[in-house]
């Protein structure tokens, strides 16, 4: 969101980004737009989402904006209600297929509620965009409404400081949540001559740390916790391999195009991905990706193959260069600004 908000701010928009205040929230850096963090009583579950709708609705109701922007389905309803009450434009930024994420797709009652909200809200937005062509096609077919594609690309890194780390390490960056195959990655690296660095926290934080103890690989795995974007940009180029394998637990994951994949490539780091449509399509143009199914044995085999074939690994690293030159926010930004110009 900092990239999107920064681009809009640079283009002359006065922007307010609304988030939530958590106990572990760090101070924000100086940004060229206003940031508001709303306090919450509940942190997860149905009461959190109910509280989110209420708090966001009243904040938006008592503050003036010309365009309302909802990021994902869980913020769309209050934005829609206030935008229509005030006769303003509404933009929907679908970072994922919310009704098809693992936390929702296997809970029929919860999914039905969110599907109802989606069905009510999405046809009424003025502008919609999402992160991958596959998701855009799904939304367009479902709601007969055009969805643009704005990929979540990193800024271009013109100078990358790489150091050979001994031992080499695999990097995972992102939420430690269901479906990210981290519980499969841990046994896959057991006994291999490398480390695993995990940047992020989530629902599985405690379970993954316990699994490390059970597997007796505590010395092989580093939990970095929450890492700032600036610090992550320093760590990522040092990695041997980026990890982005997902379980097929819903269409949101199946058609995903995660920003972490682009972050790895931008830093000159090959990426281990799921053989899902968007990544296969990406690899046809930029062969810096290798693939593994969501099984420990498959993941271990892919990693071992790289370790045993330095020539193949260097070919993957070389393919990261054109990927970094083309898959960056500087090339995506004009597409975003063109969409918003039509709403003013």
PDB file of C-alpha atoms in Angstrom, residues 24-30:
ATOM      1  CA  UNK A  24       3.408  -4.636  18.294  1.00  0.00           C
ATOM      2  CA  UNK A  25       2.869  -1.836  15.753  1.00  0.00           C
ATOM      3  CA  UNK A  26       6.087   0.055  15.143  1.00  0.00           C
ATOM      4  CA  UNK A  27       6.287   3.779  14.509  1.00  0.00           C
ATOM      5  CA  UNK A  28       5.705   4.627  10.883  1.00  0.00           C
ATOM      6  CA  UNK A  29       8.446   6.334   8.883  1.00  0.00           C
ATOM      7  CA  UNK A  30       7.877   9.794   7.454  1.00  0.00           C
TER       8      UNK A  30
END
